PDB file of C-alpha atoms and ligand atoms in Angstrom:
ATOM      1  CA  MET A   1     -21.535-188.235 224.823  1.00 50.00           C
ATOM      2  CA  SER A   2     -21.833-184.394 225.094  1.00 57.00           C
ATOM      3  CA  ARG A   3     -23.323-182.845 228.309  1.00 82.00           C
ATOM      4  CA  ASN A   4     -24.177-179.438 226.775  1.00 93.00           C
ATOM      5  CA  PRO A   5     -25.895-176.922 228.731  1.00 95.00           C
ATOM      6  CA  LYS A   6     -29.165-175.757 227.184  1.00 93.00           C
ATOM      7  CA  ARG A   7     -28.186-172.206 227.173  1.00 96.00           C
ATOM      8  CA  GLN A   8     -24.594-170.518 226.957  1.00 98.00           C
ATOM      9  CA  PRO A   9     -23.546-170.254 230.527  1.00 98.00           C
ATOM     10  CA  THR A  10     -22.175-167.051 232.208  1.00 98.00           C
ATOM     11  CA  PHE A  11     -19.211-167.523 234.571  1.00 98.00           C
ATOM     12  CA  THR A  12     -18.582-165.264 237.435  1.00 98.00           C
ATOM     13  CA  THR A  13     -15.068-165.063 238.849  1.00 98.00           C
ATOM     14  CA  GLU A  14     -13.447-162.861 241.525  1.00 98.00           C
ATOM     15  CA  ARG A  15     -12.920-160.019 239.301  1.00 98.00           C
ATOM     16  CA  LEU A  16     -15.062-160.912 236.226  1.00 98.00           C
ATOM     17  CA  LYS A  17     -18.202-161.819 234.468  1.00 98.00           C
ATOM     18  CA  VAL A  18     -17.567-163.814 231.465  1.00 98.00           C
ATOM     19  CA  ARG A  19     -20.855-163.843 229.220  1.00 98.00           C
ATOM     20  CA  PRO A  20     -22.252-164.433 225.998  1.00 98.00           C
ATOM     21  CA  PHE A  21     -21.758-161.654 223.349  1.00 97.00           C
ATOM     22  CA  ARG A  22     -24.670-159.346 222.569  1.00 97.00           C
ATOM     23  CA  THR A  23     -25.459-157.207 219.449  1.00 96.00           C
ATOM     24  CA  SER A  24     -24.764-154.057 221.359  1.00 96.00           C
ATOM     25  CA  ASP A  25     -21.072-155.201 221.725  1.00 97.00           C
ATOM     26  CA  VAL A  26     -20.212-154.432 218.132  1.00 97.00           C
ATOM     27  CA  GLY A  27     -17.995-151.294 219.243  1.00 96.00           C
ATOM     28  CA  VAL A  28     -15.887-153.102 221.637  1.00 96.00           C
ATOM     29  CA  MET A  29     -15.599-156.109 219.193  1.00 96.00           C
ATOM     30  CA  HIS A  30     -14.418-153.685 216.594  1.00 97.00           C
ATOM     31  CA  ALA A  31     -11.725-152.312 219.024  1.00 97.00           C
ATOM     32  CA  LEU A  32     -10.722-155.829 219.810  1.00 97.00           C
ATOM     33  CA  TYR A  33     -10.737-157.350 216.263  1.00 97.00           C
ATOM     34  CA  GLY A  34      -9.753-154.262 214.284  1.00 98.00           C
ATOM     35  CA  ASP A  35      -6.471-153.474 216.295  1.00 98.00           C
ATOM     36  CA  ALA A  36      -3.728-154.769 213.726  1.00 97.00           C
ATOM     37  CA  HIS A  37      -1.138-154.578 216.249  1.00 97.00           C
ATOM     38  CA  ASN A  38      -2.917-156.268 218.965  1.00 98.00           C
ATOM     39  CA  VAL A  39      -4.209-159.228 216.778  1.00 97.00           C
ATOM     40  CA  ARG A  40      -1.049-159.848 214.686  1.00 97.00           C
ATOM     41  CA  PHE A  41      -0.497-163.324 216.324  1.00 97.00           C
ATOM     42  CA  ARG A  42      -4.103-164.261 215.832  1.00 96.00           C
ATOM     43  CA  SER A  43      -5.153-166.927 213.031  1.00 96.00           C
ATOM     44  CA  ILE A  44      -7.689-164.242 211.661  1.00 95.00           C
ATOM     45  CA  ALA A  45      -6.656-160.923 209.912  1.00 96.00           C
ATOM     46  CA  PRO A  46      -7.819-157.610 211.698  1.00 97.00           C
ATOM     47  CA  THR A  47     -11.294-156.469 210.601  1.00 97.00           C
ATOM     48  CA  ARG A  48     -10.859-153.209 208.574  1.00 97.00           C
ATOM     49  CA  THR A  49     -14.346-151.757 208.888  1.00 97.00           C
ATOM     50  CA  ARG A  50     -17.175-151.706 211.716  1.00 97.00           C
ATOM     51  CA  GLU A  51     -19.249-153.786 209.310  1.00 97.00           C
ATOM     52  CA  GLU A  52     -16.720-156.600 209.064  1.00 97.00           C
ATOM     53  CA  SER A  53     -16.640-156.556 212.813  1.00 97.00           C
ATOM     54  CA  ARG A  54     -20.352-156.645 212.896  1.00 97.00           C
ATOM     55  CA  ARG A  55     -20.305-159.775 210.770  1.00 96.00           C
ATOM     56  CA  GLN A  56     -17.764-161.540 212.922  1.00 95.00           C
ATOM     57  CA  LEU A  57     -19.960-160.491 216.025  1.00 96.00           C
ATOM     58  CA  ARG A  58     -22.939-162.132 214.248  1.00 96.00           C
ATOM     59  CA  GLU A  59     -21.041-165.543 214.306  1.00 93.00           C
ATOM     60  CA  HIS A  60     -20.318-165.268 217.819  1.00 93.00           C
ATOM     61  CA  LEU A  61     -24.025-164.766 218.869  1.00 94.00           C
ATOM     62  CA  GLY A  62     -25.253-168.339 218.035  1.00 89.00           C
ATOM     63  CA  TYR A  63     -24.359-170.860 220.659  1.00 94.00           C
ATOM     64  CA  ARG A  64     -23.349-174.164 218.807  1.00 95.00           C
ATOM     65  CA  PRO A  65     -21.672-176.108 221.739  1.00 97.00           C
ATOM     66  CA  ASN A  66     -20.832-179.024 219.899  1.00 97.00           C
ATOM     67  CA  ARG A  67     -18.574-176.928 217.576  1.00 96.00           C
ATOM     68  CA  PHE A  68     -17.560-173.732 219.347  1.00 97.00           C
ATOM     69  CA  ALA A  69     -18.635-171.087 221.817  1.00 97.00           C
ATOM     70  CA  VAL A  70     -17.460-167.554 222.299  1.00 98.00           C
ATOM     71  CA  TRP A  71     -17.511-165.388 225.478  1.00 98.00           C
ATOM     72  CA  ALA A  72     -17.178-161.659 226.273  1.00 98.00           C
ATOM     73  CA  ILE A  73     -15.068-160.657 229.282  1.00 98.00           C
ATOM     74  CA  GLU A  74     -16.265-157.839 231.573  1.00 98.00           C
ATOM     75  CA  ARG A  75     -14.808-156.613 234.688  1.00 98.00           C
ATOM     76  CA  ARG A  76     -17.198-156.620 237.567  1.00 97.00           C
ATOM     77  CA  ASP A  77     -16.184-153.351 239.077  1.00 96.00           C
ATOM     78  CA  GLN A  78     -16.590-151.391 235.961  1.00 94.00           C
ATOM     79  CA  ARG A  79     -18.948-151.558 232.813  1.00 91.00           C
ATOM     80  CA  GLY A  80     -17.615-152.577 229.418  1.00 92.00           C
ATOM     81  CA  VAL A  81     -15.943-155.738 227.650  1.00 97.00           C
ATOM     82  CA  VAL A  82     -12.197-156.153 228.167  1.00 97.00           C
ATOM     83  CA  GLY A  83     -11.697-159.221 226.089  1.00 98.00           C
ATOM     84  CA  MET A  84     -12.964-162.431 224.681  1.00 98.00           C
ATOM     85  CA  ILE A  85     -12.328-166.273 224.890  1.00 98.00           C
ATOM     86  CA  ASN A  86     -13.528-169.039 223.097  1.00 98.00           C
ATOM     87  CA  TYR A  87     -13.325-172.791 222.253  1.00 98.00           C
ATOM     88  CA  HIS A  88     -13.448-174.152 218.881  1.00 98.00           C
ATOM     89  CA  ARG A  89     -12.785-177.064 216.542  1.00 97.00           C
ATOM     90  CA  ARG A  90     -14.490-179.394 219.291  1.00 98.00           C
ATOM     91  CA  GLU A  91     -13.918-183.126 218.471  1.00 98.00           C
ATOM     92  CA  LEU A  92     -16.976-184.743 220.245  1.00 97.00           C
ATOM     93  CA  ARG A  93     -15.474-188.312 219.807  1.00 97.00           C
ATOM     94  CA  GLN A  94     -12.111-187.487 220.780  1.00 98.00           C
ATOM     95  CA  LYS A  95     -13.178-185.289 223.742  1.00 98.00           C
ATOM     96  CA  ARG A  96     -10.768-182.332 222.279  1.00 98.00           C
ATOM     97  CA  VAL A  97     -11.177-178.641 221.982  1.00 98.00           C
ATOM     98  CA  ASP A  98      -9.051-175.806 220.852  1.00 98.00           C
ATOM     99  CA  VAL A  99      -8.993-172.623 222.710  1.00 98.00           C
ATOM    100  CA  GLY A 100      -8.399-168.983 221.884  1.00 98.00           C
ATOM    101  CA  TRP A 101      -8.209-165.539 223.662  1.00 98.00           C
ATOM    102  CA  LEU A 102      -7.768-161.852 223.037  1.00 98.00           C
ATOM    103  CA  ALA A 103      -7.679-158.852 225.615  1.00 98.00           C
ATOM    104  CA  LEU A 104      -7.875-155.187 224.937  1.00 98.00           C
ATOM    105  CA  PRO A 105      -4.302-153.665 225.495  1.00 98.00           C
ATOM    106  CA  THR A 106      -5.560-151.689 228.249  1.00 97.00           C
ATOM    107  CA  ALA A 107      -6.706-154.652 230.207  1.00 98.00           C
ATOM    108  CA  GLN A 108      -3.369-156.688 229.870  1.00 98.00           C
ATOM    109  CA  GLY A 109      -0.941-157.247 232.620  1.00 98.00           C
ATOM    110  CA  GLN A 110      -3.482-157.572 235.312  1.00 97.00           C
ATOM    111  CA  GLY A 111      -4.124-161.283 235.187  1.00 98.00           C
ATOM    112  CA  TYR A 112      -7.686-161.080 233.894  1.00 98.00           C
ATOM    113  CA  MET A 113      -7.017-163.575 231.102  1.00 98.00           C
ATOM    114  CA  THR A 114      -5.629-166.169 233.465  1.00 98.00           C
ATOM    115  CA  GLU A 115      -8.776-165.722 235.650  1.00 98.00           C
ATOM    116  CA  ALA A 116     -11.169-166.004 232.593  1.00 98.00           C
ATOM    117  CA  MET A 117      -9.359-168.974 231.098  1.00 98.00           C
ATOM    118  CA  ARG A 118      -9.448-170.943 234.228  1.00 98.00           C
ATOM    119  CA  ALA A 119     -13.290-170.602 234.337  1.00 98.00           C
ATOM    120  CA  LEU A 120     -13.366-171.672 230.699  1.00 98.00           C
ATOM    121  CA  LEU A 121     -11.100-174.774 231.526  1.00 98.00           C
ATOM    122  CA  ARG A 122     -13.140-175.694 234.488  1.00 98.00           C
ATOM    123  CA  HIS A 123     -16.539-175.383 231.962  1.00 98.00           C
ATOM    124  CA  VAL A 124     -14.875-177.611 229.210  1.00 98.00           C
ATOM    125  CA  ILE A 125     -13.487-180.067 231.439  1.00 98.00           C
ATOM    126  CA  ASP A 126     -16.055-180.356 234.206  1.00 97.00           C
ATOM    127  CA  ASP A 127     -19.302-179.763 232.412  1.00 97.00           C
ATOM    128  CA  LEU A 128     -18.566-180.840 228.805  1.00 98.00           C
ATOM    129  CA  GLY A 129     -16.468-183.703 229.672  1.00 97.00           C
ATOM    130  CA  VAL A 130     -13.255-182.526 227.458  1.00 98.00           C
ATOM    131  CA  HIS A 131     -10.102-184.645 228.008  1.00 98.00           C
ATOM    132  CA  LYS A 132      -7.655-182.552 225.828  1.00 98.00           C
ATOM    133  CA  VAL A 133      -7.414-178.818 225.318  1.00 99.00           C
ATOM    134  CA  GLU A 134      -5.123-177.540 222.806  1.00 98.00           C
ATOM    135  CA  ALA A 135      -3.925-174.033 221.755  1.00 98.00           C
ATOM    136  CA  GLN A 136      -1.961-173.089 218.423  1.00 98.00           C
ATOM    137  CA  ILE A 137       0.387-170.336 219.272  1.00 98.00           C
ATOM    138  CA  MET A 138       2.844-168.751 217.161  1.00 98.00           C
ATOM    139  CA  LYS A 139       6.548-168.668 218.712  1.00 97.00           C
ATOM    140  CA  ALA A 140       6.802-164.820 218.683  1.00 98.00           C
ATOM    141  CA  ASN A 141       3.769-164.585 220.792  1.00 98.00           C
ATOM    142  CA  LYS A 142       5.471-164.537 224.076  1.00 98.00           C
ATOM    143  CA  PRO A 143       2.335-163.301 226.355  1.00 98.00           C
ATOM    144  CA  SER A 144       0.460-166.144 224.952  1.00 98.00           C
ATOM    145  CA  VAL A 145       3.198-168.727 225.588  1.00 98.00           C
ATOM    146  CA  ALA A 146       3.417-167.300 229.143  1.00 98.00           C
ATOM    147  CA  LEU A 147      -0.387-167.396 229.501  1.00 98.00           C
ATOM    148  CA  ALA A 148      -0.695-171.061 228.267  1.00 98.00           C
ATOM    149  CA  ARG A 149       2.190-172.161 230.539  1.00 98.00           C
ATOM    150  CA  ARG A 150       0.682-170.359 233.625  1.00 98.00           C
ATOM    151  CA  LEU A 151      -2.474-172.255 232.844  1.00 98.00           C
ATOM    152  CA  GLY A 152      -0.822-175.581 233.020  1.00 98.00           C
ATOM    153  CA  PHE A 153      -0.444-176.285 229.104  1.00 98.00           C
ATOM    154  CA  ARG A 154       2.787-177.819 228.056  1.00 98.00           C
ATOM    155  CA  LEU A 155       4.659-177.566 224.525  1.00 98.00           C
ATOM    156  CA  GLU A 156       3.836-180.808 222.685  1.00 98.00           C
ATOM    157  CA  GLY A 157       5.092-179.875 219.188  1.00 98.00           C
ATOM    158  CA  GLY A 158       5.834-177.679 216.476  1.00 98.00           C
ATOM    159  CA  PRO A 159       6.690-175.706 214.506  1.00 98.00           C
ATOM    160  CA  ILE A 160       3.493-176.924 212.658  1.00 98.00           C
ATOM    161  CA  ARG A 161       4.235-175.415 209.449  1.00 98.00           C
ATOM    162  CA  ASP A 162       2.070-173.408 207.510  1.00 98.00           C
ATOM    163  CA  ARG A 163      -0.782-173.806 209.916  1.00 98.00           C
ATOM    164  CA  TRP A 164      -2.566-170.521 209.391  1.00 98.00           C
ATOM    165  CA  LEU A 165      -3.178-168.602 206.288  1.00 97.00           C
ATOM    166  CA  ILE A 166      -3.505-164.844 207.090  1.00 95.00           C
ATOM    167  CA  ASP A 167      -4.322-161.944 204.568  1.00 93.00           C
ATOM    168  CA  GLY A 168      -2.384-164.401 201.996  1.00 95.00           C
ATOM    169  CA  GLU A 169       0.594-165.350 204.160  1.00 96.00           C
ATOM    170  CA  TRP A 170       1.117-168.837 205.684  1.00 98.00           C
ATOM    171  CA  ARG A 171       2.118-168.707 209.281  1.00 97.00           C
ATOM    172  CA  SER A 172       3.695-171.736 211.502  1.00 98.00           C
ATOM    173  CA  THR A 173       2.334-172.252 215.140  1.00 98.00           C
ATOM    174  CA  MET A 174       3.607-174.289 218.113  1.00 98.00           C
ATOM    175  CA  LEU A 175       1.162-176.724 219.532  1.00 98.00           C
ATOM    176  CA  TYR A 176       0.253-176.397 223.390  1.00 98.00           C
ATOM    177  CA  GLY A 177      -1.732-179.080 225.167  1.00 98.00           C
ATOM    178  CA  LEU A 178      -3.367-179.478 228.527  1.00 98.00           C
ATOM    179  CA  ILE A 179      -4.788-182.829 229.645  1.00 98.00           C
ATOM    180  CA  ALA A 180      -7.828-182.748 232.185  1.00 98.00           C
ATOM    181  CA  GLY A 181      -6.368-182.738 235.667  1.00 98.00           C
ATOM    182  CA  GLU A 182      -3.254-180.637 234.513  1.00 98.00           C
ATOM    183  CA  GLU A 183      -4.954-177.231 234.951  1.00 96.00           C
ATOM    184  CA  ARG A 184      -3.486-174.931 237.411  1.00 96.00           C
TER     185      ARG A 184
HETATM  186  C1  COA B   1      -2.315-163.379 225.164  1.00 65.49           C
HETATM  187  C2  COA B   1      -2.952-162.120 226.127  1.00 65.49           C
HETATM  188  C3  COA B   1      -4.421-162.294 226.329  1.00 65.49           C
HETATM  189  C4  COA B   1      -2.214-162.241 227.414  1.00 65.49           C
HETATM  190  O1  COA B   1      -2.574-161.115 228.222  1.00 65.49           O
HETATM  191  P1  COA B   1      -1.991-161.138 229.530  1.00 65.49           P
HETATM  192  O2  COA B   1      -2.492-159.759 230.113  1.00 65.49           O
HETATM  193  O3  COA B   1      -0.359-161.019 229.561  1.00 65.49           O
HETATM  194  O4  COA B   1      -2.327-162.152 230.495  1.00 65.49           O
HETATM  195  P2  COA B   1      -3.142-162.120 231.912  1.00 65.49           P
HETATM  196  O5  COA B   1      -4.382-161.474 231.827  1.00 65.49           O
HETATM  197  O6  COA B   1      -3.197-163.498 232.385  1.00 65.49           O
HETATM  198  O7  COA B   1      -2.158-161.351 232.779  1.00 65.49           O
HETATM  199  C5  COA B   1      -0.887-161.664 233.334  1.00 65.49           C
HETATM  200  C6  COA B   1      -0.045-160.584 233.525  1.00 65.49           C
HETATM  201  O8  COA B   1      -0.551-160.014 234.659  1.00 65.49           O
HETATM  202  C7  COA B   1       0.220-159.881 235.744  1.00 65.49           C
HETATM  203  N1  COA B   1      -0.692-159.861 236.929  1.00 65.49           N
HETATM  204  C8  COA B   1      -0.872-158.575 237.619  1.00 65.49           C
HETATM  205  N2  COA B   1      -2.039-158.838 238.571  1.00 65.49           N
HETATM  206  C9  COA B   1      -2.264-160.090 238.362  1.00 65.49           C
HETATM  207  C10 COA B   1      -3.087-161.052 239.157  1.00 65.49           C
HETATM  208  N3  COA B   1      -3.968-160.597 240.191  1.00 65.49           N
HETATM  209  N4  COA B   1      -3.330-162.483 238.771  1.00 65.49           N
HETATM  210  C11 COA B   1      -2.324-162.776 237.784  1.00 65.49           C
HETATM  211  N5  COA B   1      -1.692-162.196 237.125  1.00 65.49           N
HETATM  212  C12 COA B   1      -1.423-160.853 237.387  1.00 65.49           C
HETATM  213  C13 COA B   1       1.060-161.123 235.741  1.00 65.49           C
HETATM  214  O9  COA B   1       2.285-160.950 236.357  1.00 65.49           O
HETATM  215  C14 COA B   1       1.153-161.108 234.110  1.00 65.49           C
HETATM  216  O10 COA B   1       2.322-160.143 233.758  1.00 65.49           O
HETATM  217  P3  COA B   1       3.518-160.611 233.321  1.00 65.49           P
HETATM  218  O11 COA B   1       3.695-161.541 231.966  1.00 65.49           O
HETATM  219  O12 COA B   1       4.432-159.269 233.091  1.00 65.49           O
HETATM  220  O13 COA B   1       4.446-161.529 234.281  1.00 65.49           O
HETATM  221  C15 COA B   1      -2.786-160.666 225.518  1.00 65.49           C
HETATM  222  O14 COA B   1      -1.398-160.449 225.404  1.00 65.49           O
HETATM  223  C16 COA B   1      -3.412-160.624 223.971  1.00 65.49           C
HETATM  224  O15 COA B   1      -4.610-160.535 224.205  1.00 65.49           O
HETATM  225  N6  COA B   1      -2.822-160.753 223.032  1.00 65.49           N
HETATM  226  C17 COA B   1      -3.318-160.276 221.718  1.00 65.49           C
HETATM  227  C18 COA B   1      -4.173-161.708 221.291  1.00 65.49           C
HETATM  228  C19 COA B   1      -3.403-163.051 220.875  1.00 65.49           C
HETATM  229  O16 COA B   1      -2.273-162.878 220.559  1.00 65.49           O
HETATM  230  N7  COA B   1      -4.153-164.048 221.212  1.00 65.49           N
HETATM  231  C20 COA B   1      -3.619-165.181 220.783  1.00 65.49           C
HETATM  232  C21 COA B   1      -3.396-166.038 219.637  1.00 65.49           C
HETATM  233  S1  COA B   1      -2.861-167.463 219.812  1.00 65.49           S
END
């Protein structure tokens, strides 16, 4: 049984507003997704043009809570998006989702992603009834491993070989998991 809200919720935390993306976010979307160095550990290759970023943004605008949902992270003390979070690959029967995260380099090292992800974990666990949250992370992606551990995820397995195909190259990942009640 899913307990989906009718509309995609916005989460307000101490320093952040975590809200659905809008068509006007294309500029920041391109800054986020087009930064080849920053996205080198993601499962999706960097976007090369603003048009490609616009296409990605279009996919983020629809709210399909049984499958995935994407949020833009804004600081409350200044205008502008500083990152994104999502859940995807939702398995209704197994009460399981995967999560993903990405912050602008200028917004890293300040705890914003921990704050945003805590709100998302509360939502998927308390509102959607999710029991298991998973994250696929490349071994070399140290900041993501640290973030996952800070949130309460544990290393469950890996390397999961050739998990992602990125620009024609296969990448292996480590599997991190969190069971409802383990979030910190
Ligand atoms: C993964 C990623 C989001 C982590 O960003 P981050 O800034 O390290 O994570 P947080 O926002 O939670 O900040 C934590 C850092 O802020 C520091 N910090 C400062 N003020 C803080 C506060 N008030 N609260 C918590 N942490 C704070 C922490 O000490 C920590 O720094 P440290 O790692 O040097 O100890 C970022 O590296 C990123 O976007 N990477 C590229 C995308 C990517 O690889 N995505 C994942 C694919 S699987």
